[in-house]
Amino acid sequence: MEKISVIVPCFNEEEAVPIFYREIIKVAEGMDGVEFEFIFVNDGSKDKTEEVLRGLSEMDKRVKYISFSRNFGKEGAMYAGMDNASGDYVVIMDVDLQDPPSLIPEMYDIVKSGEYDCAATRRVNRKGEAKIRSLFAHAFYKLINHISQTEIVDGARDFRLMSRRMVDSILDMCEYNRFSKGIFSWVGFETKWIGYENINRSAGETKWSFWKLFKYSIDGIVGFSTAPLALSSLMGIILFFVSIVGIIFIIIRQLIYGGSAYGWPSMICVILLVGGLQLLSIGILGQYLSKTYLETKKRPLYIVKNTNIAKQDKNKKEV
Ligand code: UDP
Ligand code: MG
């Protein structure tokens, strides 16, 4: 019998977990001939998420949980889930029902047919989201697709069903600064996109502040493009030519009109401009350097505090 592992990152989701569980078992029961395992990754929640998960796992042996020692972020949680999944197929989804479980049978059929290795979802609109947030999101996707070779689909969610071989190749990418939207695309394989309308959270609140999203977008750009590094060389070349023209202009003016005490304010402006561009370039360098610094430390992507997954089961496919 084929097995689907459903990975669910949870961070302070005590209210959402029971609602999610009720919905997902309905879908699981509707799918004959497929076995399920539900891996809830408790990403250092401060509320009762762990108790709720332990309760569920005592009731239903398909429920597995992994509790982190602190909050490692959704990226770490997804990695831990995949690392511990034993299924032939892996589904990643949010616990807040913004990713409708009812799509799973359709996604399973798509990947099972063998034509695709991944059935992924994308939001066709951002209804219910703050206008300014959508605006920044669209701008981010435009920018990153312009400067990165890896295609990052606008509105793509992490909600997807993947084949075992795709999951294994994602696990091979053990980089510390993870940007999954890029990683899913970077590993290749055929992906079938399913569009659906944005759905609001079932319970609780979004865990992504504007600042957290902004930092995540920087991770995406630095992780999947080196174009910003080339920017400083480009600015340098442009400024070089501008200054040559300026020098020629000043020499000619001096020869024809004499007197040289002009242009003090404009000189200050130029100094400020060039100084600003230099600082910007150093800042960009710093971004890449800091990411490289963190990568070289080879820190673990997550640390487990409690789990009901036995060590020998980890990542072993049952035959
Ligand atoms: N999440 C997590 N760790 C975090 C932040 C979020 O595991 O540090 C989980 C969260 O519990 C949820 C999913 O990631 O299952 C998506 O988070 P959320 O719904 O807050 O994001 P949004 O849908 O608003 O983008
Ligand atoms: Mg959500």
JSON list of N, CA and C in Angstrom, two decimals, residues 7-11 39 41-44 66 68 70-84 90 92-94 140-141 144 152 156-160 162 167 170-171 173-187 207-208 212-213 215-221 223-224 291 295 299-303:
[
{"chain": "A", "resi": 7, "resn": "ILE", "atom": "N", "xyz": [3.01, 16.71, 6.21]},
{"chain": "A", "resi": 7, "resn": "ILE", "atom": "CA", "xyz": [3.85, 17.48, 7.13]},
{"chain": "A", "resi": 7, "resn": "ILE", "atom": "C", "xyz": [3.17, 18.80, 7.45]},
{"chain": "A", "resi": 8, "resn": "VAL", "atom": "N", "xyz": [3.02, 19.08, 8.74]},
{"chain": "A", "resi": 8, "resn": "VAL", "atom": "CA", "xyz": [2.29, 20.27, 9.15]},
{"chain": "A", "resi": 8, "resn": "VAL", "atom": "C", "xyz": [3.11, 21.07, 10.17]},
{"chain": "A", "resi": 9, "resn": "PRO", "atom": "N", "xyz": [3.73, 22.18, 9.74]},
{"chain": "A", "resi": 9, "resn": "PRO", "atom": "CA", "xyz": [4.44, 23.02, 10.71]},
{"chain": "A", "resi": 9, "resn": "PRO", "atom": "C", "xyz": [3.43, 23.76, 11.59]},
{"chain": "A", "resi": 10, "resn": "CYS", "atom": "N", "xyz": [3.68, 23.78, 12.89]},
{"chain": "A", "resi": 10, "resn": "CYS", "atom": "CA", "xyz": [2.76, 24.47, 13.81]},
{"chain": "A", "resi": 10, "resn": "CYS", "atom": "C", "xyz": [3.55, 25.36, 14.75]},
{"chain": "A", "resi": 11, "resn": "PHE", "atom": "N", "xyz": [3.15, 26.59, 14.84]},
{"chain": "A", "resi": 11, "resn": "PHE", "atom": "CA", "xyz": [3.78, 27.52, 15.78]},
{"chain": "A", "resi": 11, "resn": "PHE", "atom": "C", "xyz": [2.66, 28.27, 16.50]},
{"chain": "A", "resi": 39, "resn": "ILE", "atom": "N", "xyz": [2.62, 14.20, 10.22]},
{"chain": "A", "resi": 39, "resn": "ILE", "atom": "CA", "xyz": [3.77, 14.63, 11.02]},
{"chain": "A", "resi": 39, "resn": "ILE", "atom": "C", "xyz": [3.58, 16.11, 11.38]},
{"chain": "A", "resi": 41, "resn": "VAL", "atom": "N", "xyz": [4.94, 19.29, 13.15]},
{"chain": "A", "resi": 41, "resn": "VAL", "atom": "CA", "xyz": [6.21, 19.81, 13.65]},
{"chain": "A", "resi": 41, "resn": "VAL", "atom": "C", "xyz": [5.90, 21.01, 14.53]},
{"chain": "A", "resi": 42, "resn": "ASN", "atom": "N", "xyz": [6.09, 20.84, 15.82]},
{"chain": "A", "resi": 42, "resn": "ASN", "atom": "CA", "xyz": [5.83, 21.92, 16.77]},
{"chain": "A", "resi": 42, "resn": "ASN", "atom": "C", "xyz": [7.08, 22.79, 16.86]},
{"chain": "A", "resi": 43, "resn": "ASP", "atom": "N", "xyz": [6.99, 23.95, 16.21]},
{"chain": "A", "resi": 43, "resn": "ASP", "atom": "CA", "xyz": [8.15, 24.82, 16.04]},
{"chain": "A", "resi": 43, "resn": "ASP", "atom": "C", "xyz": [8.34, 25.73, 17.25]},
{"chain": "A", "resi": 44, "resn": "GLY", "atom": "N", "xyz": [8.59, 25.14, 18.41]},
{"chain": "A", "resi": 44, "resn": "GLY", "atom": "CA", "xyz": [8.85, 25.93, 19.62]},
{"chain": "A", "resi": 44, "resn": "GLY", "atom": "C", "xyz": [7.67, 26.77, 20.07]},
{"chain": "A", "resi": 66, "resn": "ILE", "atom": "N", "xyz": [6.93, 16.24, 16.25]},
{"chain": "A", "resi": 66, "resn": "ILE", "atom": "CA", "xyz": [8.33, 16.56, 16.54]},
{"chain": "A", "resi": 66, "resn": "ILE", "atom": "C", "xyz": [8.29, 17.93, 17.19]},
{"chain": "A", "resi": 68, "resn": "PHE", "atom": "N", "xyz": [10.37, 21.09, 18.63]},
{"chain": "A", "resi": 68, "resn": "PHE", "atom": "CA", "xyz": [11.69, 21.71, 18.60]},
{"chain": "A", "resi": 68, "resn": "PHE", "atom": "C", "xyz": [12.03, 22.31, 19.96]},
{"chain": "A", "resi": 70, "resn": "ARG", "atom": "N", "xyz": [13.26, 25.21, 20.36]},
{"chain": "A", "resi": 70, "resn": "ARG", "atom": "CA", "xyz": [12.87, 26.63, 20.30]},
{"chain": "A", "resi": 70, "resn": "ARG", "atom": "C", "xyz": [12.25, 26.87, 18.94]},
{"chain": "A", "resi": 71, "resn": "ASN", "atom": "N", "xyz": [11.90, 28.11, 18.64]},
{"chain": "A", "resi": 71, "resn": "ASN", "atom": "CA", "xyz": [11.33, 28.42, 17.34]},
{"chain": "A", "resi": 71, "resn": "ASN", "atom": "C", "xyz": [12.45, 28.51, 16.28]},
{"chain": "A", "resi": 72, "resn": "PHE", "atom": "N", "xyz": [12.41, 27.61, 15.31]},
{"chain": "A", "resi": 72, "resn": "PHE", "atom": "CA", "xyz": [13.43, 27.61, 14.26]},
{"chain": "A", "resi": 72, "resn": "PHE", "atom": "C", "xyz": [12.89, 28.20, 12.95]},
{"chain": "A", "resi": 73, "resn": "GLY", "atom": "N", "xyz": [11.62, 28.52, 12.91]},
{"chain": "A", "resi": 73, "resn": "GLY", "atom": "CA", "xyz": [11.03, 29.05, 11.68]},
{"chain": "A", "resi": 73, "resn": "GLY", "atom": "C", "xyz": [10.42, 27.96, 10.83]},
{"chain": "A", "resi": 74, "resn": "LYS", "atom": "N", "xyz": [9.52, 28.36, 9.95]},
{"chain": "A", "resi": 74, "resn": "LYS", "atom": "CA", "xyz": [8.78, 27.39, 9.14]},
{"chain": "A", "resi": 74, "resn": "LYS", "atom": "C", "xyz": [9.70, 26.58, 8.23]},
{"chain": "A", "resi": 75, "resn": "GLU", "atom": "N", "xyz": [10.77, 27.22, 7.75]},
{"chain": "A", "resi": 75, "resn": "GLU", "atom": "CA", "xyz": [11.69, 26.51, 6.86]},
{"chain": "A", "resi": 75, "resn": "GLU", "atom": "C", "xyz": [12.31, 25.30, 7.56]},
{"chain": "A", "resi": 76, "resn": "GLY", "atom": "N", "xyz": [12.77, 25.51, 8.79]},
{"chain": "A", "resi": 76, "resn": "GLY", "atom": "CA", "xyz": [13.36, 24.42, 9.57]},
{"chain": "A", "resi": 76, "resn": "GLY", "atom": "C", "xyz": [12.32, 23.35, 9.86]},
{"chain": "A", "resi": 77, "resn": "ALA", "atom": "N", "xyz": [11.09, 23.78, 10.13]},
{"chain": "A", "resi": 77, "resn": "ALA", "atom": "CA", "xyz": [10.02, 22.84, 10.45]},
{"chain": "A", "resi": 77, "resn": "ALA", "atom": "C", "xyz": [9.70, 21.95, 9.23]},
{"chain": "A", "resi": 78, "resn": "MET", "atom": "N", "xyz": [9.67, 22.56, 8.06]},
{"chain": "A", "resi": 78, "resn": "MET", "atom": "CA", "xyz": [9.39, 21.77, 6.85]},
{"chain": "A", "resi": 78, "resn": "MET", "atom": "C", "xyz": [10.50, 20.77, 6.60]},
{"chain": "A", "resi": 79, "resn": "TYR", "atom": "N", "xyz": [11.75, 21.20, 6.82]},
{"chain": "A", "resi": 79, "resn": "TYR", "atom": "CA", "xyz": [12.88, 20.31, 6.61]},
{"chain": "A", "resi": 79, "resn": "TYR", "atom": "C", "xyz": [12.82, 19.12, 7.58]},
{"chain": "A", "resi": 80, "resn": "ALA", "atom": "N", "xyz": [12.55, 19.43, 8.85]},
{"chain": "A", "resi": 80, "resn": "ALA", "atom": "CA", "xyz": [12.46, 18.36, 9.85]},
{"chain": "A", "resi": 80, "resn": "ALA", "atom": "C", "xyz": [11.37, 17.37, 9.46]},
{"chain": "A", "resi": 81, "resn": "GLY", "atom": "N", "xyz": [10.24, 17.88, 8.99]},
{"chain": "A", "resi": 81, "resn": "GLY", "atom": "CA", "xyz": [9.15, 16.99, 8.59]},
{"chain": "A", "resi": 81, "resn": "GLY", "atom": "C", "xyz": [9.57, 16.07, 7.47]},
{"chain": "A", "resi": 82, "resn": "MET", "atom": "N", "xyz": [10.20, 16.62, 6.45]},
{"chain": "A", "resi": 82, "resn": "MET", "atom": "CA", "xyz": [10.64, 15.80, 5.31]},
{"chain": "A", "resi": 82, "resn": "MET", "atom": "C", "xyz": [11.70, 14.80, 5.75]},
{"chain": "A", "resi": 83, "resn": "ASP", "atom": "N", "xyz": [12.57, 15.26, 6.65]},
{"chain": "A", "resi": 83, "resn": "ASP", "atom": "CA", "xyz": [13.65, 14.42, 7.15]},
{"chain": "A", "resi": 83, "resn": "ASP", "atom": "C", "xyz": [13.10, 13.19, 7.89]},
{"chain": "A", "resi": 84, "resn": "ASN", "atom": "N", "xyz": [11.93, 13.35, 8.47]},
{"chain": "A", "resi": 84, "resn": "ASN", "atom": "CA", "xyz": [11.36, 12.26, 9.28]},
{"chain": "A", "resi": 84, "resn": "ASN", "atom": "C", "xyz": [10.23, 11.52, 8.56]},
{"chain": "A", "resi": 90, "resn": "VAL", "atom": "N", "xyz": [4.97, 12.97, -0.17]},
{"chain": "A", "resi": 90, "resn": "VAL", "atom": "CA", "xyz": [5.00, 13.89, 0.96]},
{"chain": "A", "resi": 90, "resn": "VAL", "atom": "C", "xyz": [4.16, 15.11, 0.62]},
{"chain": "A", "resi": 92, "resn": "ILE", "atom": "N", "xyz": [3.13, 18.92, 2.07]},
{"chain": "A", "resi": 92, "resn": "ILE", "atom": "CA", "xyz": [3.43, 19.96, 3.06]},
{"chain": "A", "resi": 92, "resn": "ILE", "atom": "C", "xyz": [2.24, 20.90, 3.11]},
{"chain": "A", "resi": 93, "resn": "MET", "atom": "N", "xyz": [1.71, 21.16, 4.27]},
{"chain": "A", "resi": 93, "resn": "MET", "atom": "CA", "xyz": [0.59, 22.11, 4.34]},
{"chain": "A", "resi": 93, "resn": "MET", "atom": "C", "xyz": [0.53, 22.84, 5.68]},
{"chain": "A", "resi": 94, "resn": "ASP", "atom": "N", "xyz": [-0.11, 24.03, 5.65]},
{"chain": "A", "resi": 94, "resn": "ASP", "atom": "CA", "xyz": [-0.27, 24.81, 6.87]},
{"chain": "A", "resi": 94, "resn": "ASP", "atom": "C", "xyz": [-1.40, 24.21, 7.70]},
{"chain": "A", "resi": 140, "resn": "PHE", "atom": "N", "xyz": [8.14, 42.03, -5.10]},
{"chain": "A", "resi": 140, "resn": "PHE", "atom": "CA", "xyz": [9.21, 41.08, -4.78]},
{"chain": "A", "resi": 140, "resn": "PHE", "atom": "C", "xyz": [9.33, 40.00, -5.87]},
{"chain": "A", "resi": 141, "resn": "TYR", "atom": "N", "xyz": [8.19, 39.43, -6.27]},
{"chain": "A", "resi": 141, "resn": "TYR", "atom": "CA", "xyz": [8.24, 38.37, -7.29]},
{"chain": "A", "resi": 141, "resn": "TYR", "atom": "C", "xyz": [8.77, 38.89, -8.62]},
{"chain": "A", "resi": 144, "resn": "ILE", "atom": "N", "xyz": [12.66, 39.37, -8.12]},
{"chain": "A", "resi": 144, "resn": "ILE", "atom": "CA", "xyz": [13.47, 38.15, -8.00]},
{"chain": "A", "resi": 144, "resn": "ILE", "atom": "C", "xyz": [13.46, 37.36, -9.31]},
{"chain": "A", "resi": 152, "resn": "ILE", "atom": "N", "xyz": [10.62, 31.70, -9.60]},
{"chain": "A", "resi": 152, "resn": "ILE", "atom": "CA", "xyz": [9.84, 31.72, -8.37]},
{"chain": "A", "resi": 152, "resn": "ILE", "atom": "C", "xyz": [8.43, 32.17, -8.77]},
{"chain": "A", "resi": 156, "resn": "ALA", "atom": "N", "xyz": [2.81, 31.31, -5.37]},
{"chain": "A", "resi": 156, "resn": "ALA", "atom": "CA", "xyz": [3.02, 29.90, -5.07]},
{"chain": "A", "resi": 156, "resn": "ALA", "atom": "C", "xyz": [2.99, 29.69, -3.56]},
{"chain": "A", "resi": 157, "resn": "ARG", "atom": "N", "xyz": [2.33, 28.63, -3.12]},
{"chain": "A", "resi": 157, "resn": "ARG", "atom": "CA", "xyz": [2.30, 28.33, -1.69]},
{"chain": "A", "resi": 157, "resn": "ARG", "atom": "C", "xyz": [3.24, 27.17, -1.43]},
{"chain": "A", "resi": 158, "resn": "ASP", "atom": "N", "xyz": [3.49, 26.94, -0.15]},
{"chain": "A", "resi": 158, "resn": "ASP", "atom": "CA", "xyz": [4.32, 25.78, 0.17]},
{"chain": "A", "resi": 158, "resn": "ASP", "atom": "C", "xyz": [3.49, 24.50, 0.10]},
{"chain": "A", "resi": 159, "resn": "PHE", "atom": "N", "xyz": [2.17, 24.65, -0.01]},
{"chain": "A", "resi": 159, "resn": "PHE", "atom": "CA", "xyz": [1.26, 23.50, -0.08]},
{"chain": "A", "resi": 159, "resn": "PHE", "atom": "C", "xyz": [1.50, 22.72, -1.36]},
{"chain": "A", "resi": 160, "resn": "ARG", "atom": "N", "xyz": [2.05, 21.51, -1.23]},
{"chain": "A", "resi": 160, "resn": "ARG", "atom": "CA", "xyz": [2.33, 20.70, -2.41]},
{"chain": "A", "resi": 160, "resn": "ARG", "atom": "C", "xyz": [2.45, 19.23, -2.04]},
{"chain": "A", "resi": 162, "resn": "MET", "atom": "N", "xyz": [4.65, 15.88, -3.18]},
{"chain": "A", "resi": 162, "resn": "MET", "atom": "CA", "xyz": [5.86, 15.57, -3.94]},
{"chain": "A", "resi": 162, "resn": "MET", "atom": "C", "xyz": [6.16, 14.08, -3.90]},
{"chain": "A", "resi": 167, "resn": "VAL", "atom": "N", "xyz": [11.57, 14.70, -2.86]},
{"chain": "A", "resi": 167, "resn": "VAL", "atom": "CA", "xyz": [11.82, 15.01, -1.45]},
{"chain": "A", "resi": 167, "resn": "VAL", "atom": "C", "xyz": [13.28, 14.69, -1.09]},
{"chain": "A", "resi": 170, "resn": "ILE", "atom": "N", "xyz": [15.49, 17.38, -2.23]},
{"chain": "A", "resi": 170, "resn": "ILE", "atom": "CA", "xyz": [15.36, 18.59, -1.40]},
{"chain": "A", "resi": 170, "resn": "ILE", "atom": "C", "xyz": [16.14, 18.41, -0.10]},
{"chain": "A", "resi": 171, "resn": "LEU", "atom": "N", "xyz": [16.09, 17.18, 0.45]},
{"chain": "A", "resi": 171, "resn": "LEU", "atom": "CA", "xyz": [16.82, 16.92, 1.69]},
{"chain": "A", "resi": 171, "resn": "LEU", "atom": "C", "xyz": [18.33, 17.02, 1.49]},
{"chain": "A", "resi": 173, "resn": "MET", "atom": "N", "xyz": [19.73, 19.24, -0.10]},
{"chain": "A", "resi": 173, "resn": "MET", "atom": "CA", "xyz": [20.12, 20.66, -0.04]},
{"chain": "A", "resi": 173, "resn": "MET", "atom": "C", "xyz": [20.02, 21.10, 1.40]},
{"chain": "A", "resi": 174, "resn": "CYS", "atom": "N", "xyz": [21.14, 20.96, 2.11]},
{"chain": "A", "resi": 174, "resn": "CYS", "atom": "CA", "xyz": [21.06, 21.22, 3.55]},
{"chain": "A", "resi": 174, "resn": "CYS", "atom": "C", "xyz": [21.57, 22.61, 3.90]},
{"chain": "A", "resi": 175, "resn": "GLU", "atom": "N", "xyz": [21.34, 23.59, 3.00]},
{"chain": "A", "resi": 175, "resn": "GLU", "atom": "CA", "xyz": [21.79, 24.94, 3.31]},
{"chain": "A", "resi": 175, "resn": "GLU", "atom": "C", "xyz": [21.06, 25.51, 4.51]},
{"chain": "A", "resi": 176, "resn": "TYR", "atom": "N", "xyz": [21.74, 26.39, 5.19]},
{"chain": "A", "resi": 176, "resn": "TYR", "atom": "CA", "xyz": [21.23, 26.94, 6.44]},
{"chain": "A", "resi": 176, "resn": "TYR", "atom": "C", "xyz": [20.22, 28.05, 6.17]},
{"chain": "A", "resi": 177, "resn": "ASN", "atom": "N", "xyz": [20.52, 28.90, 5.21]},
{"chain": "A", "resi": 177, "resn": "ASN", "atom": "CA", "xyz": [19.59, 29.97, 4.84]},
{"chain": "A", "resi": 177, "resn": "ASN", "atom": "C", "xyz": [18.61, 29.42, 3.81]},
{"chain": "A", "resi": 178, "resn": "ARG", "atom": "N", "xyz": [17.47, 28.94, 4.28]},
{"chain": "A", "resi": 178, "resn": "ARG", "atom": "CA", "xyz": [16.58, 28.23, 3.37]},
{"chain": "A", "resi": 178, "resn": "ARG", "atom": "C", "xyz": [15.49, 29.14, 2.83]},
{"chain": "A", "resi": 179, "resn": "PHE", "atom": "N", "xyz": [15.26, 29.04, 1.55]},
{"chain": "A", "resi": 179, "resn": "PHE", "atom": "CA", "xyz": [14.15, 29.75, 0.92]},
{"chain": "A", "resi": 179, "resn": "PHE", "atom": "C", "xyz": [13.46, 28.70, 0.06]},
{"chain": "A", "resi": 180, "resn": "SER", "atom": "N", "xyz": [12.46, 28.06, 0.65]},
{"chain": "A", "resi": 180, "resn": "SER", "atom": "CA", "xyz": [11.87, 26.87, 0.02]},
{"chain": "A", "resi": 180, "resn": "SER", "atom": "C", "xyz": [11.30, 27.12, -1.37]},
{"chain": "A", "resi": 181, "resn": "LYS", "atom": "N", "xyz": [10.66, 28.28, -1.53]},
{"chain": "A", "resi": 181, "resn": "LYS", "atom": "CA", "xyz": [10.07, 28.55, -2.84]},
{"chain": "A", "resi": 181, "resn": "LYS", "atom": "C", "xyz": [11.13, 28.43, -3.93]},
{"chain": "A", "resi": 182, "resn": "GLY", "atom": "N", "xyz": [12.35, 28.83, -3.60]},
{"chain": "A", "resi": 182, "resn": "GLY", "atom": "CA", "xyz": [13.46, 28.70, -4.55]},
{"chain": "A", "resi": 182, "resn": "GLY", "atom": "C", "xyz": [13.96, 27.27, -4.64]},
{"chain": "A", "resi": 183, "resn": "ILE", "atom": "N", "xyz": [14.06, 26.61, -3.49]},
{"chain": "A", "resi": 183, "resn": "ILE", "atom": "CA", "xyz": [14.61, 25.25, -3.46]},
{"chain": "A", "resi": 183, "resn": "ILE", "atom": "C", "xyz": [13.72, 24.28, -4.25]},
{"chain": "A", "resi": 184, "resn": "PHE", "atom": "N", "xyz": [12.39, 24.39, -4.05]},
{"chain": "A", "resi": 184, "resn": "PHE", "atom": "CA", "xyz": [11.46, 23.52, -4.78]},
{"chain": "A", "resi": 184, "resn": "PHE", "atom": "C", "xyz": [11.67, 23.65, -6.28]},
{"chain": "A", "resi": 185, "resn": "SER", "atom": "N", "xyz": [11.93, 24.86, -6.70]},
{"chain": "A", "resi": 185, "resn": "SER", "atom": "CA", "xyz": [12.06, 25.11, -8.13]},
{"chain": "A", "resi": 185, "resn": "SER", "atom": "C", "xyz": [13.47, 24.71, -8.61]},
{"chain": "A", "resi": 186, "resn": "TRP", "atom": "N", "xyz": [14.45, 24.94, -7.76]},
{"chain": "A", "resi": 186, "resn": "TRP", "atom": "CA", "xyz": [15.85, 24.68, -8.14]},
{"chain": "A", "resi": 186, "resn": "TRP", "atom": "C", "xyz": [16.09, 23.20, -8.41]},
{"chain": "A", "resi": 187, "resn": "VAL", "atom": "N", "xyz": [15.48, 22.30, -7.62]},
{"chain": "A", "resi": 187, "resn": "VAL", "atom": "CA", "xyz": [15.73, 20.88, -7.80]},
{"chain": "A", "resi": 187, "resn": "VAL", "atom": "C", "xyz": [15.15, 20.35, -9.11]},
{"chain": "A", "resi": 207, "resn": "LYS", "atom": "N", "xyz": [1.55, 34.31, 11.56]},
{"chain": "A", "resi": 207, "resn": "LYS", "atom": "CA", "xyz": [2.80, 34.39, 12.34]},
{"chain": "A", "resi": 207, "resn": "LYS", "atom": "C", "xyz": [3.82, 35.26, 11.61]},
{"chain": "A", "resi": 208, "resn": "TRP", "atom": "N", "xyz": [3.42, 35.81, 10.48]},
{"chain": "A", "resi": 208, "resn": "TRP", "atom": "CA", "xyz": [4.38, 36.58, 9.68]},
{"chain": "A", "resi": 208, "resn": "TRP", "atom": "C", "xyz": [4.10, 38.05, 9.80]},
{"chain": "A", "resi": 212, "resn": "LYS", "atom": "N", "xyz": [9.25, 40.29, 9.28]},
{"chain": "A", "resi": 212, "resn": "LYS", "atom": "CA", "xyz": [9.68, 38.91, 9.08]},
{"chain": "A", "resi": 212, "resn": "LYS", "atom": "C", "xyz": [9.63, 38.55, 7.58]},
{"chain": "A", "resi": 213, "resn": "LEU", "atom": "N", "xyz": [8.56, 39.01, 6.93]},
{"chain": "A", "resi": 213, "resn": "LEU", "atom": "CA", "xyz": [8.42, 38.75, 5.49]},
{"chain": "A", "resi": 213, "resn": "LEU", "atom": "C", "xyz": [9.51, 39.46, 4.70]},
{"chain": "A", "resi": 215, "resn": "LYS", "atom": "N", "xyz": [12.51, 40.25, 5.75]},
{"chain": "A", "resi": 215, "resn": "LYS", "atom": "CA", "xyz": [13.77, 39.54, 5.92]},
{"chain": "A", "resi": 215, "resn": "LYS", "atom": "C", "xyz": [13.80, 38.26, 5.09]},
{"chain": "A", "resi": 216, "resn": "TYR", "atom": "N", "xyz": [12.64, 37.61, 5.03]},
{"chain": "A", "resi": 216, "resn": "TYR", "atom": "CA", "xyz": [12.52, 36.37, 4.25]},
{"chain": "A", "resi": 216, "resn": "TYR", "atom": "C", "xyz": [12.76, 36.65, 2.76]},
{"chain": "A", "resi": 217, "resn": "SER", "atom": "N", "xyz": [12.27, 37.81, 2.30]},
{"chain": "A", "resi": 217, "resn": "SER", "atom": "CA", "xyz": [12.45, 38.13, 0.89]},
{"chain": "A", "resi": 217, "resn": "SER", "atom": "C", "xyz": [13.93, 38.42, 0.60]},
{"chain": "A", "resi": 218, "resn": "ILE", "atom": "N", "xyz": [14.64, 39.01, 1.57]},
{"chain": "A", "resi": 218, "resn": "ILE", "atom": "CA", "xyz": [16.09, 39.22, 1.40]},
{"chain": "A", "resi": 218, "resn": "ILE", "atom": "C", "xyz": [16.78, 37.85, 1.31]},
{"chain": "A", "resi": 219, "resn": "ASP", "atom": "N", "xyz": [16.37, 36.91, 2.17]},
{"chain": "A", "resi": 219, "resn": "ASP", "atom": "CA", "xyz": [16.92, 35.55, 2.12]},
{"chain": "A", "resi": 219, "resn": "ASP", "atom": "C", "xyz": [16.74, 34.97, 0.72]},
{"chain": "A", "resi": 220, "resn": "GLY", "atom": "N", "xyz": [15.56, 35.20, 0.16]},
{"chain": "A", "resi": 220, "resn": "GLY", "atom": "CA", "xyz": [15.25, 34.68, -1.17]},
{"chain": "A", "resi": 220, "resn": "GLY", "atom": "C", "xyz": [16.18, 35.26, -2.21]},
{"chain": "A", "resi": 221, "resn": "ILE", "atom": "N", "xyz": [16.36, 36.58, -2.16]},
{"chain": "A", "resi": 221, "resn": "ILE", "atom": "CA", "xyz": [17.18, 37.24, -3.17]},
{"chain": "A", "resi": 221, "resn": "ILE", "atom": "C", "xyz": [18.65, 36.82, -3.02]},
{"chain": "A", "resi": 223, "resn": "GLY", "atom": "N", "xyz": [19.82, 34.23, -1.57]},
{"chain": "A", "resi": 223, "resn": "GLY", "atom": "CA", "xyz": [19.99, 32.79, -1.77]},
{"chain": "A", "resi": 223, "resn": "GLY", "atom": "C", "xyz": [19.93, 32.36, -3.22]},
{"chain": "A", "resi": 224, "resn": "PHE", "atom": "N", "xyz": [19.22, 33.10, -4.05]},
{"chain": "A", "resi": 224, "resn": "PHE", "atom": "CA", "xyz": [19.02, 32.62, -5.41]},
{"chain": "A", "resi": 224, "resn": "PHE", "atom": "C", "xyz": [19.44, 33.59, -6.50]},
{"chain": "A", "resi": 291, "resn": "LYS", "atom": "N", "xyz": [25.59, 35.78, 5.13]},
{"chain": "A", "resi": 291, "resn": "LYS", "atom": "CA", "xyz": [24.98, 34.48, 4.80]},
{"chain": "A", "resi": 291, "resn": "LYS", "atom": "C", "xyz": [26.06, 33.42, 4.68]},
{"chain": "A", "resi": 295, "resn": "GLU", "atom": "N", "xyz": [26.54, 29.98, 6.83]},
{"chain": "A", "resi": 295, "resn": "GLU", "atom": "CA", "xyz": [26.62, 28.67, 6.16]},
{"chain": "A", "resi": 295, "resn": "GLU", "atom": "C", "xyz": [27.84, 27.89, 6.63]},
{"chain": "A", "resi": 299, "resn": "ARG", "atom": "N", "xyz": [25.59, 24.79, 11.21]},
{"chain": "A", "resi": 299, "resn": "ARG", "atom": "CA", "xyz": [24.72, 24.54, 12.36]},
{"chain": "A", "resi": 299, "resn": "ARG", "atom": "C", "xyz": [23.57, 23.65, 11.94]},
{"chain": "A", "resi": 300, "resn": "PRO", "atom": "N", "xyz": [23.02, 22.87, 12.87]},
{"chain": "A", "resi": 300, "resn": "PRO", "atom": "CA", "xyz": [21.87, 22.04, 12.50]},
{"chain": "A", "resi": 300, "resn": "PRO", "atom": "C", "xyz": [20.67, 22.92, 12.15]},
{"chain": "A", "resi": 301, "resn": "LEU", "atom": "N", "xyz": [19.80, 22.41, 11.29]},
{"chain": "A", "resi": 301, "resn": "LEU", "atom": "CA", "xyz": [18.65, 23.20, 10.85]},
{"chain": "A", "resi": 301, "resn": "LEU", "atom": "C", "xyz": [17.54, 23.20, 11.89]},
{"chain": "A", "resi": 302, "resn": "TYR", "atom": "N", "xyz": [17.60, 22.22, 12.80]},
{"chain": "A", "resi": 302, "resn": "TYR", "atom": "CA", "xyz": [16.58, 22.16, 13.86]},
{"chain": "A", "resi": 302, "resn": "TYR", "atom": "C", "xyz": [17.11, 21.27, 14.98]},
{"chain": "A", "resi": 303, "resn": "ILE", "atom": "N", "xyz": [16.59, 21.48, 16.18]},
{"chain": "A", "resi": 303, "resn": "ILE", "atom": "CA", "xyz": [16.97, 20.63, 17.32]},
{"chain": "A", "resi": 303, "resn": "ILE", "atom": "C", "xyz": [15.69, 20.10, 17.95]}
]
